[in-house]
JSON list of C-alpha atoms in Angstrom, two decimals:
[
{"chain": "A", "resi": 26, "resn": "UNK", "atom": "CA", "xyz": [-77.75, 24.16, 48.96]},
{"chain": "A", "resi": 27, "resn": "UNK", "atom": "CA", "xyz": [-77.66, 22.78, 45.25]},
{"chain": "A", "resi": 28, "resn": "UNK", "atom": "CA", "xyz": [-79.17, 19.33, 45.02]},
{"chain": "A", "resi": 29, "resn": "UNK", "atom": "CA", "xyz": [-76.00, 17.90, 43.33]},
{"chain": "A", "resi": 30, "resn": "UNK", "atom": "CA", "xyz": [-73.42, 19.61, 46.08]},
{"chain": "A", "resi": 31, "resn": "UNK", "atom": "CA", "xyz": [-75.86, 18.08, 48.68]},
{"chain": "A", "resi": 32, "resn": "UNK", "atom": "CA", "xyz": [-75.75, 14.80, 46.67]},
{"chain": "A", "resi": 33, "resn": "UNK", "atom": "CA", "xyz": [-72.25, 14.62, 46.40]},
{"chain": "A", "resi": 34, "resn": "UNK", "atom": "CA", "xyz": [-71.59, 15.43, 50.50]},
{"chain": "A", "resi": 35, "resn": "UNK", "atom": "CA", "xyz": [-73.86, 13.02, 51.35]},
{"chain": "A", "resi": 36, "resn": "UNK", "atom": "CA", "xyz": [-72.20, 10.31, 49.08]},
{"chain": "A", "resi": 37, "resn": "UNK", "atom": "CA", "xyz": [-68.63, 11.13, 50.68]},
{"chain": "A", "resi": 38, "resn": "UNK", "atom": "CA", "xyz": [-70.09, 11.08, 53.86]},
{"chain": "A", "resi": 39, "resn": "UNK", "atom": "CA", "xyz": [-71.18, 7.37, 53.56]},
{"chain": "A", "resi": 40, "resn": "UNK", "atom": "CA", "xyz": [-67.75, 6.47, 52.16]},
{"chain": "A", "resi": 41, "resn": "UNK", "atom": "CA", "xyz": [-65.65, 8.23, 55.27]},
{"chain": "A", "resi": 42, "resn": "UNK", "atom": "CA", "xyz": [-64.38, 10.66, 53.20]},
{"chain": "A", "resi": 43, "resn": "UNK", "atom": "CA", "xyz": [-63.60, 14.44, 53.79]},
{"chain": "A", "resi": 44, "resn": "UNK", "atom": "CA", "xyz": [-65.15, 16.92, 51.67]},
{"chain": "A", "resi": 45, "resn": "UNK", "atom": "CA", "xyz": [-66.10, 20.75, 52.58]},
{"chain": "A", "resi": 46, "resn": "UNK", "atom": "CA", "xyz": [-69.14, 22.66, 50.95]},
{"chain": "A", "resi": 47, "resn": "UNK", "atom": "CA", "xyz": [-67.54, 26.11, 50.10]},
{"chain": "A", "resi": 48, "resn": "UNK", "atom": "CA", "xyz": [-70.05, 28.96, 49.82]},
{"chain": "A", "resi": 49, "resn": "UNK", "atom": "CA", "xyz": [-69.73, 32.42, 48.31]},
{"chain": "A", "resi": 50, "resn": "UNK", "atom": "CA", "xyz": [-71.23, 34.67, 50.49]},
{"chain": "A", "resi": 51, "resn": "UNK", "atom": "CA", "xyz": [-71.03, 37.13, 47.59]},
{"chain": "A", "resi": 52, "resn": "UNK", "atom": "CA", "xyz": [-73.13, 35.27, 45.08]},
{"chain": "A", "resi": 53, "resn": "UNK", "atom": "CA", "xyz": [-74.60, 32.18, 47.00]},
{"chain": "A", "resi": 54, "resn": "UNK", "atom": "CA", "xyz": [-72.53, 29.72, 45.05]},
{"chain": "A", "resi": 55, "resn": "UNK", "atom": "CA", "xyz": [-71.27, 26.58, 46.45]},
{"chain": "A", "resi": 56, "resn": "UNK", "atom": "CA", "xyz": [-69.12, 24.15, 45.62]},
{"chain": "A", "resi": 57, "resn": "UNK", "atom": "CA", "xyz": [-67.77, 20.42, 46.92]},
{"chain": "A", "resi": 58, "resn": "UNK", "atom": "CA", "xyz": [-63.83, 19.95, 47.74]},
{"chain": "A", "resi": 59, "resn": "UNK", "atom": "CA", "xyz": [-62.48, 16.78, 48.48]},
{"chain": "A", "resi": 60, "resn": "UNK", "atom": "CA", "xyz": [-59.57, 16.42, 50.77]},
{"chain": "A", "resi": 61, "resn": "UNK", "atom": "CA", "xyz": [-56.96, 16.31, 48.07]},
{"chain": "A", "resi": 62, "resn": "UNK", "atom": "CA", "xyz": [-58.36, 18.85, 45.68]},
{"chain": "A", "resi": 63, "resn": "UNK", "atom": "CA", "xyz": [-56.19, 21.24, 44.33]},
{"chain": "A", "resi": 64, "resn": "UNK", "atom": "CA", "xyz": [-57.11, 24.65, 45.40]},
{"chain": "A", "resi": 65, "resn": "UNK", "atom": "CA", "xyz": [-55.26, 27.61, 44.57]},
{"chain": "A", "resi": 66, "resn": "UNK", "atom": "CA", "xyz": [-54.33, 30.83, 47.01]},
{"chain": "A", "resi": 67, "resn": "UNK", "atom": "CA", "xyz": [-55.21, 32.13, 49.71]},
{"chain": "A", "resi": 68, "resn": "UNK", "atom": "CA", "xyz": [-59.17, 29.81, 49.67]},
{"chain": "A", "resi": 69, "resn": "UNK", "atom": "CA", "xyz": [-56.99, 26.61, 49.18]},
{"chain": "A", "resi": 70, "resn": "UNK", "atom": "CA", "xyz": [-54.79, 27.78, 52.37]},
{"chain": "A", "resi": 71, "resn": "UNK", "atom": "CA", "xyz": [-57.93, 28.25, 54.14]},
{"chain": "A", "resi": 72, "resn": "UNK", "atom": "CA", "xyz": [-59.44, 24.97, 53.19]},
{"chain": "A", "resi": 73, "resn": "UNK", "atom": "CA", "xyz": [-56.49, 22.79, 53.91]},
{"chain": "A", "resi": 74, "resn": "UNK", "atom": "CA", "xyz": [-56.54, 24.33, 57.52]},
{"chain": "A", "resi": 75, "resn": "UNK", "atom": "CA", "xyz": [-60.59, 23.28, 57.49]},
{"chain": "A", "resi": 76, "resn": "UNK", "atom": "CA", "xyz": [-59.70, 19.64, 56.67]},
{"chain": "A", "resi": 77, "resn": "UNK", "atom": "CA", "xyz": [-56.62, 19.37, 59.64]},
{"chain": "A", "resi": 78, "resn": "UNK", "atom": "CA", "xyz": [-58.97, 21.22, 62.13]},
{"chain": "A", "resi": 79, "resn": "UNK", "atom": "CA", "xyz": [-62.58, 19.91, 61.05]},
{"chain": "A", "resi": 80, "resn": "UNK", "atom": "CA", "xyz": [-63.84, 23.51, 61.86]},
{"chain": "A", "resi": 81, "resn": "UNK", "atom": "CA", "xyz": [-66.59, 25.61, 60.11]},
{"chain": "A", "resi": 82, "resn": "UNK", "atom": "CA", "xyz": [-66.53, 29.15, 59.73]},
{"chain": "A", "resi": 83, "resn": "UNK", "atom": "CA", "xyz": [-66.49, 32.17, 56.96]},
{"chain": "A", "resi": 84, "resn": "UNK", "atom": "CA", "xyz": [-62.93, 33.91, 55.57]},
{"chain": "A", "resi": 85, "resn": "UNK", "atom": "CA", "xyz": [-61.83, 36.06, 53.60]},
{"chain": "A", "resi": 86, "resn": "UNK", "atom": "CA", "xyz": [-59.48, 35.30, 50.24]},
{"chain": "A", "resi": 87, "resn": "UNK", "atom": "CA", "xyz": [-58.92, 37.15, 47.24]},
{"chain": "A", "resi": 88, "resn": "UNK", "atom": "CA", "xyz": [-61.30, 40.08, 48.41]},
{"chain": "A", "resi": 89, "resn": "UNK", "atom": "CA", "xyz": [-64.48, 37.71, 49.02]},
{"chain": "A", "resi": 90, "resn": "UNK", "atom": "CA", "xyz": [-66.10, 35.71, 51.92]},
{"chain": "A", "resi": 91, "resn": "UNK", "atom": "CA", "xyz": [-66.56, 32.25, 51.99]},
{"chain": "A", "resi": 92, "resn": "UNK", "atom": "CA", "xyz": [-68.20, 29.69, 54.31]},
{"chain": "A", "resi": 93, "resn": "UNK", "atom": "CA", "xyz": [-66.27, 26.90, 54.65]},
{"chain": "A", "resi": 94, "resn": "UNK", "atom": "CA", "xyz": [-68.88, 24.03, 55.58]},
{"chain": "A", "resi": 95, "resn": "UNK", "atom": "CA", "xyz": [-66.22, 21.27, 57.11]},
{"chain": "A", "resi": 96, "resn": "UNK", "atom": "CA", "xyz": [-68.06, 17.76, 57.27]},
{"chain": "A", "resi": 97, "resn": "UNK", "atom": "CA", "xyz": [-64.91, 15.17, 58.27]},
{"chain": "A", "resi": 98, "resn": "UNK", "atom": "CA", "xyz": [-65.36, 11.83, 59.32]},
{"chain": "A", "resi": 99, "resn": "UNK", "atom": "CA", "xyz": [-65.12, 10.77, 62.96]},
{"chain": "A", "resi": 100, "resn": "UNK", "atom": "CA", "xyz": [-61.18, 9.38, 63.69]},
{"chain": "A", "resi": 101, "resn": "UNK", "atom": "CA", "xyz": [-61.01, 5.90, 65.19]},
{"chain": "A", "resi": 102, "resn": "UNK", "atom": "CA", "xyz": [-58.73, 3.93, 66.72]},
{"chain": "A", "resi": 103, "resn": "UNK", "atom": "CA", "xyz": [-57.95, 0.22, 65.79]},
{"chain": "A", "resi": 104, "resn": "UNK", "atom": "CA", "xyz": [-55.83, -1.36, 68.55]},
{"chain": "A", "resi": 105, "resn": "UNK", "atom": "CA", "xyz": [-54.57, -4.82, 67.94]},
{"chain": "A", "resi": 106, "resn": "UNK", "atom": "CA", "xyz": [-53.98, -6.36, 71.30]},
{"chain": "A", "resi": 107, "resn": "UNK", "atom": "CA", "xyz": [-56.10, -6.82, 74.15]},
{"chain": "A", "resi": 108, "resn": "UNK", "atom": "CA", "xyz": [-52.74, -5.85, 76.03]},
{"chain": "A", "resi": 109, "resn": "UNK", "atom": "CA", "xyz": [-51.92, -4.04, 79.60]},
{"chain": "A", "resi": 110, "resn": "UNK", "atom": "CA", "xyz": [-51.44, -0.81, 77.33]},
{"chain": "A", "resi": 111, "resn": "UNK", "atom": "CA", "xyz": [-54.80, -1.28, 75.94]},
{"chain": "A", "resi": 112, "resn": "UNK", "atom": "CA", "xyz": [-56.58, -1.36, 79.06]},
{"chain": "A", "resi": 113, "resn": "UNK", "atom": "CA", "xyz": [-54.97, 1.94, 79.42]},
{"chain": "A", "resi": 114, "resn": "UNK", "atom": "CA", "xyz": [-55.71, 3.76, 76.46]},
{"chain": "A", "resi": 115, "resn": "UNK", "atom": "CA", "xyz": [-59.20, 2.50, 76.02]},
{"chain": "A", "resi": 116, "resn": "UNK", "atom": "CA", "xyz": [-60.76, 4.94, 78.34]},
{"chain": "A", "resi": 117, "resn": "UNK", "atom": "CA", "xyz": [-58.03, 7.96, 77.38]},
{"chain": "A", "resi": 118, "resn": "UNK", "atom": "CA", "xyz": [-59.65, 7.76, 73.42]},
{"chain": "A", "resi": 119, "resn": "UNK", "atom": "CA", "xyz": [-63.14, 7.67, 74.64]},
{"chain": "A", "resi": 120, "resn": "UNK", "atom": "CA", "xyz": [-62.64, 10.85, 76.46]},
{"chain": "A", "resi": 121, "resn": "UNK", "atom": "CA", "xyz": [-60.06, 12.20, 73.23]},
{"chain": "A", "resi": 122, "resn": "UNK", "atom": "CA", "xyz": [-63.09, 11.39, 70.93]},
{"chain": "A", "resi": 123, "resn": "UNK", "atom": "CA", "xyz": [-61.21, 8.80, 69.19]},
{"chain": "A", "resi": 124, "resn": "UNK", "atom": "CA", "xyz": [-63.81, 5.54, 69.32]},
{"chain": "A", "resi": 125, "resn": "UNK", "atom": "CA", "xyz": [-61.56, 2.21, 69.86]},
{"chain": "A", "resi": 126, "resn": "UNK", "atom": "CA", "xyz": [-62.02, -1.05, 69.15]},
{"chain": "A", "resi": 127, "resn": "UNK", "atom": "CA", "xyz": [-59.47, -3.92, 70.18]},
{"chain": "A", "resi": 128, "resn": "UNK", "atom": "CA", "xyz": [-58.70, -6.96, 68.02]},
{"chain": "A", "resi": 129, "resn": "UNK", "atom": "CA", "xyz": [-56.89, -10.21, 69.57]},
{"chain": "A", "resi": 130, "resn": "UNK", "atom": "CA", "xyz": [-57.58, -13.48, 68.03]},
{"chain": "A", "resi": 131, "resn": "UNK", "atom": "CA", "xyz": [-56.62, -14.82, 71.78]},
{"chain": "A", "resi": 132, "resn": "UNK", "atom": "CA", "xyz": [-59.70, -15.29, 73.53]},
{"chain": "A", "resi": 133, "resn": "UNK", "atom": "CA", "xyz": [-57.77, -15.54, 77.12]},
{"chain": "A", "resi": 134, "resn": "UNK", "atom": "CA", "xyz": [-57.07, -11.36, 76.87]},
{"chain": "A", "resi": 135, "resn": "UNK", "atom": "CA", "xyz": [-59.41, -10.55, 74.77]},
{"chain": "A", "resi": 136, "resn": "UNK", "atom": "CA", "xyz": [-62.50, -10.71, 77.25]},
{"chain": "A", "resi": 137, "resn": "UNK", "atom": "CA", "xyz": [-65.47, -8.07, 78.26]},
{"chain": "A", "resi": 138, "resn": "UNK", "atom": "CA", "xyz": [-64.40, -8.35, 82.02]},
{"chain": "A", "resi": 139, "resn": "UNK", "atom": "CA", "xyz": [-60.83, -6.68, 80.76]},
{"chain": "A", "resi": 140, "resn": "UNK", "atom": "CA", "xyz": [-62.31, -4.27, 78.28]},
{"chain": "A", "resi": 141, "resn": "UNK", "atom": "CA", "xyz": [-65.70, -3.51, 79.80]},
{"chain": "A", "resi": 142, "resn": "UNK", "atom": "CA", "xyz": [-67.93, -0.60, 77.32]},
{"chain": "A", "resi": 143, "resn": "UNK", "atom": "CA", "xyz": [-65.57, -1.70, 74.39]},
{"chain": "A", "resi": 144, "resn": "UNK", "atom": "CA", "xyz": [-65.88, -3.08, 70.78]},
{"chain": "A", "resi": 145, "resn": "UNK", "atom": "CA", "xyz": [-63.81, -5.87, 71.62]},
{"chain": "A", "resi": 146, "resn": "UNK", "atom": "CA", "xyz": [-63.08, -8.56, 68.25]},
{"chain": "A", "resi": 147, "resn": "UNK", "atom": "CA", "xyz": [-61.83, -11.99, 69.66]},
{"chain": "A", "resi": 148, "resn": "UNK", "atom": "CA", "xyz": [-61.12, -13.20, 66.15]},
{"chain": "A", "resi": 149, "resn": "UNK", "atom": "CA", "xyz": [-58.03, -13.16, 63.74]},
{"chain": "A", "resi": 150, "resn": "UNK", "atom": "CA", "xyz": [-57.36, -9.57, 62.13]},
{"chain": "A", "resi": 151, "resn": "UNK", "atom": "CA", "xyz": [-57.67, -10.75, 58.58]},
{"chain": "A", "resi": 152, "resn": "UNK", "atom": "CA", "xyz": [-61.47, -11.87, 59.65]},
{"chain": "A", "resi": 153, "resn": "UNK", "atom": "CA", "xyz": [-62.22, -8.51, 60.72]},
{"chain": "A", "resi": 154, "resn": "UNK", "atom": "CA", "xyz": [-60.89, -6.22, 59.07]},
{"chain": "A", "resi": 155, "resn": "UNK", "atom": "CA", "xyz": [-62.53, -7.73, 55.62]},
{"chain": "A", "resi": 156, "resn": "UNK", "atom": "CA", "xyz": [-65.74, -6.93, 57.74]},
{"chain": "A", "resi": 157, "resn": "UNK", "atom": "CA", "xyz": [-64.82, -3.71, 58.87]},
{"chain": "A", "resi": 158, "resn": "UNK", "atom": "CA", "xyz": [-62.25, -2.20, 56.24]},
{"chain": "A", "resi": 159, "resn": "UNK", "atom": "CA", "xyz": [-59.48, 0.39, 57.87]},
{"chain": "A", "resi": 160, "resn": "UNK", "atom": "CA", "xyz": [-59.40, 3.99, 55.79]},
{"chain": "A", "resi": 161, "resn": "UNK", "atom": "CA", "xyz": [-57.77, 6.88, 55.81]},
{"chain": "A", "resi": 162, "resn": "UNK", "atom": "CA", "xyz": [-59.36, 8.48, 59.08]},
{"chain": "A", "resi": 163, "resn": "UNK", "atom": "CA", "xyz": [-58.36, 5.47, 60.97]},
{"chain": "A", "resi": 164, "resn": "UNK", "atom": "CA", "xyz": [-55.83, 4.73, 63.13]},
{"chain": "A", "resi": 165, "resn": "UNK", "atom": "CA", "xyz": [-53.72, 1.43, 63.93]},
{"chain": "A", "resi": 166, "resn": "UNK", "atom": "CA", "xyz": [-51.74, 0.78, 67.11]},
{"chain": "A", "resi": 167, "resn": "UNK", "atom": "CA", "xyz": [-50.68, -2.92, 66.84]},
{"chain": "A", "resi": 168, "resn": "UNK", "atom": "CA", "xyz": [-49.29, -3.98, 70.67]},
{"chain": "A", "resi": 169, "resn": "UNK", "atom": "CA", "xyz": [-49.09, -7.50, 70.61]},
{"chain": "A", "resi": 170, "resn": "UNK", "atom": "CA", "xyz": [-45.31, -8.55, 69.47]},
{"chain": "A", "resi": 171, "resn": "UNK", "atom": "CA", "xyz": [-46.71, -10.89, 67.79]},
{"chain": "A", "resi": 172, "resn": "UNK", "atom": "CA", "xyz": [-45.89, -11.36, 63.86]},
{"chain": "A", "resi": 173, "resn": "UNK", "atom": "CA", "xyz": [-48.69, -13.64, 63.14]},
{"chain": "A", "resi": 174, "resn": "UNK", "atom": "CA", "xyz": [-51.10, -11.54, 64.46]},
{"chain": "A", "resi": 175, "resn": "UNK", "atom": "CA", "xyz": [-49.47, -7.69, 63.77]},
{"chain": "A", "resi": 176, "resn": "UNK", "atom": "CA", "xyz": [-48.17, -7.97, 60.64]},
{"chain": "A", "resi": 177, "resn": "UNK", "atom": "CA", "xyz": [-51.29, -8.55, 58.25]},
{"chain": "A", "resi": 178, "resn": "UNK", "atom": "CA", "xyz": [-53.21, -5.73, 60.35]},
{"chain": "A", "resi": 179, "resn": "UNK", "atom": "CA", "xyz": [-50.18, -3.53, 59.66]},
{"chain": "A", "resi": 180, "resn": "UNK", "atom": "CA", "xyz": [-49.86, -4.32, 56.12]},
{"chain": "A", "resi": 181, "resn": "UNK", "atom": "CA", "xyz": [-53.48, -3.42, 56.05]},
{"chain": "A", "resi": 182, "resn": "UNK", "atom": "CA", "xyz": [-53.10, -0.51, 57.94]},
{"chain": "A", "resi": 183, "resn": "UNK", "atom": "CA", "xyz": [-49.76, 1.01, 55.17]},
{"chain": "A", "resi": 184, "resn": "UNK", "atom": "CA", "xyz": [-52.90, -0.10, 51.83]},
{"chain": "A", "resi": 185, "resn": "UNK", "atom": "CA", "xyz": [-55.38, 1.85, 53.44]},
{"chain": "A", "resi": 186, "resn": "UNK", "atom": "CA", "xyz": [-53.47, 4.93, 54.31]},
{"chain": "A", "resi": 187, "resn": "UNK", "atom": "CA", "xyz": [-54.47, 4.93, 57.79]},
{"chain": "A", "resi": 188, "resn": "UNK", "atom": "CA", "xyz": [-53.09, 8.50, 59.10]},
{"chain": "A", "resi": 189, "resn": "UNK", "atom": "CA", "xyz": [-51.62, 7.06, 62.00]},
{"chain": "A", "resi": 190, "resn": "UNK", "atom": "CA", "xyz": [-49.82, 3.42, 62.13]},
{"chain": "A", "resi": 191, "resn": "UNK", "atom": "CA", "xyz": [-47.72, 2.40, 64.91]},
{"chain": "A", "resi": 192, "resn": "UNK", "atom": "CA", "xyz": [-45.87, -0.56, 66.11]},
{"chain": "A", "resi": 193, "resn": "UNK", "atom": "CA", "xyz": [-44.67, -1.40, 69.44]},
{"chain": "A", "resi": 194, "resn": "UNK", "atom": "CA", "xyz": [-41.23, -3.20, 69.73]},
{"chain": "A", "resi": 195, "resn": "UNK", "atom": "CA", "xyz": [-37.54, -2.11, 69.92]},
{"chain": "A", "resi": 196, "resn": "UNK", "atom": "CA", "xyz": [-35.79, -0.92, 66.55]},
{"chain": "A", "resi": 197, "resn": "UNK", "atom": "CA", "xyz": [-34.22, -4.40, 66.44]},
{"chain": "A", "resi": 198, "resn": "UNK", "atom": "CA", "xyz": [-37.54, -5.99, 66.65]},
{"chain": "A", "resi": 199, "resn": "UNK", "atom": "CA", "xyz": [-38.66, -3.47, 63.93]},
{"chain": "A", "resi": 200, "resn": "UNK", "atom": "CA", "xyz": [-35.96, -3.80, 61.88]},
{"chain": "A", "resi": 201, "resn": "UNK", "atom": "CA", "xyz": [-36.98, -7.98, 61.36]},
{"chain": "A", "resi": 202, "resn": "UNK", "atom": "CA", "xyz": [-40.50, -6.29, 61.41]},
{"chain": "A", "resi": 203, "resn": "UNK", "atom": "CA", "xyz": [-39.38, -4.41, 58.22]},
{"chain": "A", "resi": 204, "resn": "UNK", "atom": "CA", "xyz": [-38.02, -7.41, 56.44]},
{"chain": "A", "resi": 205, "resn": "UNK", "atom": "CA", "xyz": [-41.40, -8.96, 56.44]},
{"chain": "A", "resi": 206, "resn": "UNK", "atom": "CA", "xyz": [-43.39, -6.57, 55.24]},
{"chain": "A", "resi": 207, "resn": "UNK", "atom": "CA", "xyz": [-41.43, -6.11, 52.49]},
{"chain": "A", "resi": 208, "resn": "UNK", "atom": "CA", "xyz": [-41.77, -9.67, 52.05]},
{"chain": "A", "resi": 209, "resn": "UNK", "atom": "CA", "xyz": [-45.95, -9.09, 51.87]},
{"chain": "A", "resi": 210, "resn": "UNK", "atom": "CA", "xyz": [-45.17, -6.54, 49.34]},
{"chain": "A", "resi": 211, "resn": "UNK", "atom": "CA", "xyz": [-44.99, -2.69, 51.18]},
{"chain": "A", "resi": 212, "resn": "UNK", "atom": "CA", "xyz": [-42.71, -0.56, 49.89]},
{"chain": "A", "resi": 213, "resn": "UNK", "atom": "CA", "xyz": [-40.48, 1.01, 51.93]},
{"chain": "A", "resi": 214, "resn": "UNK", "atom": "CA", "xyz": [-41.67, 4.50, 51.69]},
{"chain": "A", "resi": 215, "resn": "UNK", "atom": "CA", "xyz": [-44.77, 3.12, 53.17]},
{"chain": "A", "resi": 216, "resn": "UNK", "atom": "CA", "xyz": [-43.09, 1.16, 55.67]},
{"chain": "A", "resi": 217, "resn": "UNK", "atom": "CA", "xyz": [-41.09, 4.40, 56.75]},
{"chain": "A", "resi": 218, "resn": "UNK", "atom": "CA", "xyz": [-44.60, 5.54, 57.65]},
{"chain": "A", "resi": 219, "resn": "UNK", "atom": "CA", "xyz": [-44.65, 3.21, 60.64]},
{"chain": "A", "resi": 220, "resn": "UNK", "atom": "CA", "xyz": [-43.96, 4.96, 64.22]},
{"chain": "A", "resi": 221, "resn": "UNK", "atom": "CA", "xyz": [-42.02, 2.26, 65.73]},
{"chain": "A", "resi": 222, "resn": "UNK", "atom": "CA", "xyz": [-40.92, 2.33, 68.55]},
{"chain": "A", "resi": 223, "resn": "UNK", "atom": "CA", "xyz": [-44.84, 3.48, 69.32]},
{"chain": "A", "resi": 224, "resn": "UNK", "atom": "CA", "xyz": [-45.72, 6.73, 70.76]},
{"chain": "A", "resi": 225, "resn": "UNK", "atom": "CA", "xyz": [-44.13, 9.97, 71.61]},
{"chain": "A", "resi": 226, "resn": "UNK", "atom": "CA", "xyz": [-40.75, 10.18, 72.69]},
{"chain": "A", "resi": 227, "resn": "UNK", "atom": "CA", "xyz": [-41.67, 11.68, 76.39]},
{"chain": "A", "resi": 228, "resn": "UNK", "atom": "CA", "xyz": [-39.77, 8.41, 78.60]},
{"chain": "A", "resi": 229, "resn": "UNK", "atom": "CA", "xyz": [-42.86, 6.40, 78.90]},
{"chain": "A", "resi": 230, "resn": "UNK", "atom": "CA", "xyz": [-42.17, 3.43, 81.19]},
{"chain": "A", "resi": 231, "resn": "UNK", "atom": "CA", "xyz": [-45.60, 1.88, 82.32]},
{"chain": "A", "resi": 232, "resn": "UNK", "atom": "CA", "xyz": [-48.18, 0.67, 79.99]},
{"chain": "A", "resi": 233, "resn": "UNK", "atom": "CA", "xyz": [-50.37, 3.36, 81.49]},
{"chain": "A", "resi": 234, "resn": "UNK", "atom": "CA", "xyz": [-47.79, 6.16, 80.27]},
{"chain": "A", "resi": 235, "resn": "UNK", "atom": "CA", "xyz": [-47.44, 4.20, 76.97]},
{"chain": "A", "resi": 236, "resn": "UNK", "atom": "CA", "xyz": [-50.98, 5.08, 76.35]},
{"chain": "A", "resi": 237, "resn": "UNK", "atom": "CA", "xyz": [-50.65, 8.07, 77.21]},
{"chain": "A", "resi": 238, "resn": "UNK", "atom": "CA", "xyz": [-47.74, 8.25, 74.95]},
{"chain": "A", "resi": 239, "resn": "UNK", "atom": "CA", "xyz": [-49.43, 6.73, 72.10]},
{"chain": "A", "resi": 240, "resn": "UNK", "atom": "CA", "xyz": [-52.53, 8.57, 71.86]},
{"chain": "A", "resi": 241, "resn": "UNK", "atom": "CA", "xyz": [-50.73, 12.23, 72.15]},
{"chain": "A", "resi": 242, "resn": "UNK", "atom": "CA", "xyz": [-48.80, 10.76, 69.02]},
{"chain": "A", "resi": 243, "resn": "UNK", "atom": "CA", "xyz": [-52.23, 9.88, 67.36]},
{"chain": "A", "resi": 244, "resn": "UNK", "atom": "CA", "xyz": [-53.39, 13.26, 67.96]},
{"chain": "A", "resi": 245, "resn": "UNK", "atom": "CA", "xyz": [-50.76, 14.82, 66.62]},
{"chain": "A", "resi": 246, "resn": "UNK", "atom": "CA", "xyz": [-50.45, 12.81, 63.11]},
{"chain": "A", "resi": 247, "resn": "UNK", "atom": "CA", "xyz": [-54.34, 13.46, 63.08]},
{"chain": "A", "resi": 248, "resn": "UNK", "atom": "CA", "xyz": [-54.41, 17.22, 63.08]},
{"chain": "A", "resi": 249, "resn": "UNK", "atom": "CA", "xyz": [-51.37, 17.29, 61.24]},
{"chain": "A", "resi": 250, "resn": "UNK", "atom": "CA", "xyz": [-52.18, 15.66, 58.29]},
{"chain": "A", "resi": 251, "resn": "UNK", "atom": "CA", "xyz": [-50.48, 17.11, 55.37]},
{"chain": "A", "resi": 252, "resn": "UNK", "atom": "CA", "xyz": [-48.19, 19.19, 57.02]},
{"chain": "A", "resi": 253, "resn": "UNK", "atom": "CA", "xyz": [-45.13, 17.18, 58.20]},
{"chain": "A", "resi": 254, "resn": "UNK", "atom": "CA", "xyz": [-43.44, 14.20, 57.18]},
{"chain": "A", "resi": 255, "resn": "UNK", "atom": "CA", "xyz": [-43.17, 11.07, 59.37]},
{"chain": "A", "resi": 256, "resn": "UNK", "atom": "CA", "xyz": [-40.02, 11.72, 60.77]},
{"chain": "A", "resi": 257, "resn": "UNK", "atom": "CA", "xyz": [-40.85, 15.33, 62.06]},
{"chain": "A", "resi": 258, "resn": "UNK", "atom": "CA", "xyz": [-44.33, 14.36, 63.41]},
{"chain": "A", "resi": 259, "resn": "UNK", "atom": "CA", "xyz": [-42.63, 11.37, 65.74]}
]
């Protein structure tokens, strides 16, 4: 590999970003893409499926082979709430491979006995996540129908461009939800980002099917990145 290419992947790496080392079998060349890079034809198709699956492998466009050398960074999952639903999904993104943490400033539900083997935050949002910054390849379910805690993580959530944010809550509740954001200065478009109610639309009734609910839609907005608007991925 060229020095700078492996310069370059390394640095993107360290930042959470997605990049892919394309190689020309033909010639040996490579070259770094960024998720976002504009690339042309048939390669460009190819490489925007590498980024939304995070698989490796050679293909052929425009009459040559190329490796496509996909280095993503690991989804997590940001959960604010040390809730019924959490205790739930906690062990369902372990096994998903989507590492969770839990953040509830209220020390009486946020405790290890309730959320044994997981990075559990008993402190106020805004204290964390200045510690431990959200990004794009993170995810946000805030669960605790609670403004003063929900609202700065979400806010947080819509600057970072987390690829998944969801709230639970009725539309009503979301609809007050809506006015306050604005209020912290999102924009609507970004607000419209927010799944709310949370999770797939499947009848979920018990916090335990919420989860269930909620990751699927995680999973989904995750490996479909790119591809469909809000409104179609809910």
């Amino acid at each position: 590999m060229d020095p700078y290419a492996l310069k370059t992947l390394n640095a993107e790496r360290r930042a959470r970003r997605a990049a892919i080392l394309v190689t020309d079998l033909g010639d040996g060349r490579d070259r770094i893409v960024r998720e976002g890079d504009s690339v042309a034809g048939e390669l460009g198709q190819a490489i925007a499926k590498a980024f939304r699956s995070g698989s490796s492998g050679s293909i052929e466009a425009e009459g040559r082979t190329f490796f496509l050398n996909a280095h993503l960074p690991q989804p997590r999952l940001v959960v604010i709430g040390a809730v019924h639903i959490s205790q739930a999904l906690a062990p369902m993104a372990k096994i998903a491979g989507y590492p969770l943490e839990i953040v509830d400033p209220r020390t009486a539900f946020a405790t290890p006995d309730r959320f044994p083997d997981v990075a559990l935050h008993a402190e106020w949002p805004e204290d964390v996540l200045k510690r431990q910054p959200l990004d794009s390849y993170t995810a946000l379910a805030a669960l605790t129908h609670d403004p003063k805690i929900d609202d700065f993580a979400l806010k947080a959530a819509l600057d970072a461009n987390c690829f998944y944010i969801g709230a639970l809550g009725s539309r009503k509740t979301h609809a007050k939800r809506v006015e306050r954001l604005l209020a912290l200065g999102a924009s609507a478009d970004q607000i419209g980002r927010i799944h709310a109610p949370i999770g797939l639309d499947i009848g979920a009734a018990s916090p335990a099917e919420i989860a269930v609910a909620v990751l699927a839609q995680t999973i989904h907005a995750f490996r479909s990145r790119g591809l469909e608007a809000k409104g179609a991925a809910a």
